[in-house]
Amino acid sequence: MDTARETVADAARLARQLVTNQALGTLTTVMADSTVHPAPVPFGTMEYFVDDSRGNLVLLISNLSVSAKNRSVHPTAAVAVRSPTSTAPAMTQPRVTLSGQLEPLTAEDASAERERYLQRHPDAQSWVGWSDFRFYRLQVQAVYYIGGFGGAHYIGSVPLDLYRSQGALISDVQSADK
C-alpha cells in the first residue's frame, strides 16, 4: 500500500494543472444589492475562464450580470475549480479555490487575452463583441487546495509564490508533449 502523502509542492503543481486544464469555475462575489439580502452574502455563478501565464484567471463577464454589479461595490472574489466529472465520486476529486481582486482589464490587456480566451471558448465568439461584455482578471492573492478525502491528500493553503512557479513547469511539459 502506498502511504505517500501529497506535499504542499504537489498541491501547488496539481492546483496549477487544474487551473490550466479546466475552463469552467464558480465565480463567487459579495452581493451588493441590499434589497435582495439585508447583509452582504456570497453569490456564486458558473463562468468560463482562461489561465493567464501567472495563474490568474481571465473571465468575460456582462456588465449587466449580478457578478459585475457586485464587483463594482466589492472587488473581492473567488473562483472554485474542480476536476472534471469522472467515474470517481466528485468529493474524492481535487479542487482549488482561488481568491483575490476581480479587476477589469485595460483595452490593451483585453485585446491580448481575447484570442486565448476564444481558443478555449469558441462559443464565446457570439457575445465577445457585445458592448455590455468586458474582460476581467482575478488577481489571485490566495490559493486553497483540497486533494480529496483522506490523509493521503493535501488539504490547505498553498503559498502564492509556489503556485505561480508551477506555471513554467506545466508549460514545459505541454511543449514537450507537442
XYZ file of C-alpha atoms in Angstrom:
178
model
C 0.000 0.000 0.000
C 1.324 3.425 -0.981
C 1.368 5.685 2.062
C 2.951 8.679 0.339
C 1.216 11.897 1.291
C 0.770 14.823 -1.078
C 3.035 17.692 -0.128
C 2.334 21.393 -0.449
C 4.593 21.338 -3.550
C 2.436 18.556 -5.026
C -0.661 20.599 -4.219
C 0.783 23.682 -5.956
C 1.532 21.645 -9.092
C -1.864 19.931 -9.061
C -3.679 23.230 -8.456
C -1.947 24.834 -11.454
C -2.762 21.784 -13.573
C -6.430 22.081 -12.624
C -6.492 25.785 -13.455
C -4.608 25.238 -16.726
C -6.676 22.262 -17.858
C -10.145 23.368 -16.797
C -12.198 26.148 -18.321
C -15.267 26.480 -16.111
C -15.446 27.510 -12.487
C -17.787 29.006 -9.939
C -17.196 32.737 -9.546
C -18.231 33.977 -6.113
C -18.683 37.674 -5.405
C -20.176 39.569 -2.457
C -23.809 40.542 -3.042
C -24.022 44.313 -3.336
C -27.783 44.775 -3.668
C -29.161 45.224 -0.152
C -32.723 44.963 -1.475
C -32.053 41.297 -2.275
C -30.307 40.467 1.020
C -30.050 42.700 4.115
C -26.370 41.885 4.721
C -23.516 41.155 2.329
C -23.744 37.478 1.361
C -21.815 35.407 -1.186
C -23.225 34.992 -4.683
C -21.899 32.255 -6.955
C -22.366 31.565 -10.645
C -20.572 29.428 -13.207
C -18.265 31.310 -15.549
C -15.799 30.465 -18.296
C -12.180 31.373 -17.601
C -8.686 31.020 -19.011
C -5.470 30.859 -17.054
C -3.003 33.647 -17.741
C 0.724 32.979 -17.626
C 0.881 33.694 -13.861
C -2.037 31.578 -12.672
C -4.527 34.441 -12.546
C -7.872 33.909 -14.250
C -9.291 35.907 -17.145
C -13.094 35.985 -17.366
C -15.521 37.587 -19.817
C -18.461 38.992 -17.854
C -21.509 41.003 -18.856
C -21.765 44.340 -17.084
C -25.471 43.505 -16.702
C -24.691 40.436 -14.583
C -25.065 40.265 -10.814
C -21.356 39.376 -10.578
C -20.280 42.571 -12.354
C -22.629 44.683 -10.260
C -21.315 43.053 -7.082
C -17.723 43.583 -8.202
C -18.332 47.312 -8.655
C -19.003 47.546 -4.890
C -16.876 44.670 -3.541
C -13.981 43.759 -5.898
C -13.002 40.765 -3.765
C -13.932 37.492 -5.465
C -13.106 33.804 -5.608
C -13.272 31.114 -8.270
C -13.655 27.446 -7.356
C -12.360 24.946 -9.920
C -12.750 21.188 -9.755
C -11.656 18.135 -11.675
C -13.960 17.115 -14.492
C -16.594 14.528 -13.757
C -15.243 11.007 -13.828
C -16.407 7.655 -12.557
C -14.972 8.525 -9.136
C -17.217 10.407 -6.691
C -16.854 14.169 -7.147
C -15.959 14.742 -3.500
C -12.905 12.491 -3.811
C -11.516 14.572 -6.683
C -9.088 17.517 -6.426
C -10.404 21.062 -6.307
C -8.994 24.506 -5.723
C -10.348 27.902 -4.727
C -8.510 30.994 -5.931
C -9.291 34.235 -4.084
C -8.314 37.780 -4.923
C -9.377 41.004 -6.585
C -11.542 40.977 -9.719
C -10.219 43.802 -11.892
C -11.392 44.999 -15.314
C -8.727 44.672 -17.992
C -7.486 47.664 -19.924
C -8.358 47.682 -23.626
C -4.766 46.703 -24.408
C -4.766 43.766 -21.975
C -8.219 42.650 -23.140
C -7.018 42.610 -26.733
C -4.027 40.476 -25.738
C -6.211 37.966 -23.819
C -9.102 37.811 -26.304
C -7.522 35.294 -28.710
C -6.523 32.884 -25.970
C -9.968 33.164 -24.407
C -11.697 32.430 -27.720
C -9.394 29.479 -28.424
C -10.562 27.944 -25.160
C -14.200 29.068 -25.518
C -15.049 29.321 -29.234
C -18.772 29.671 -28.477
C -18.000 32.987 -26.752
C -17.341 34.418 -30.234
C -21.097 35.008 -30.343
C -21.022 37.524 -27.487
C -17.413 38.645 -27.018
C -18.021 41.796 -29.064
C -21.233 42.841 -27.360
C -20.943 46.257 -25.746
C -22.023 45.055 -22.293
C -19.277 42.401 -22.039
C -15.875 43.098 -20.582
C -12.783 41.091 -19.713
C -11.773 40.866 -16.057
C -8.785 39.326 -14.334
C -8.941 37.630 -10.962
C -5.625 38.746 -9.465
C -5.034 35.713 -7.306
C -3.958 36.535 -3.753
C -4.717 33.207 -2.052
C -4.915 29.550 -3.067
C -6.726 26.832 -1.110
C -6.371 23.264 -2.381
C -8.313 20.126 -1.465
C -6.755 16.989 -2.944
C -9.663 14.749 -1.960
C -10.684 12.751 1.071
C -8.266 11.166 3.461
C -4.861 11.638 4.937
C -3.045 10.929 1.663
C -4.165 14.223 0.130
C -3.018 17.750 0.844
C -5.761 19.995 2.172
C -4.925 23.611 2.944
C -3.435 26.872 1.758
C -0.778 26.873 -0.939
C 1.830 29.667 -0.879
C 1.159 32.017 -3.781
C 4.776 32.057 -4.984
C 4.841 28.243 -5.067
C 1.539 28.148 -7.000
C 2.778 30.734 -9.508
C 6.132 28.979 -10.009
C 4.393 25.856 -11.296
C 3.219 27.594 -14.468
C 6.608 27.397 -16.165
C 6.854 23.687 -15.344
C 3.418 22.984 -16.823
C 4.274 24.975 -19.972
C 7.496 22.986 -20.371
C 5.596 19.682 -20.124
C 2.912 20.841 -22.575
C 5.588 21.960 -25.075
C 7.355 18.603 -24.794
C 4.060 16.770 -25.468
C 3.515 18.571 -28.794
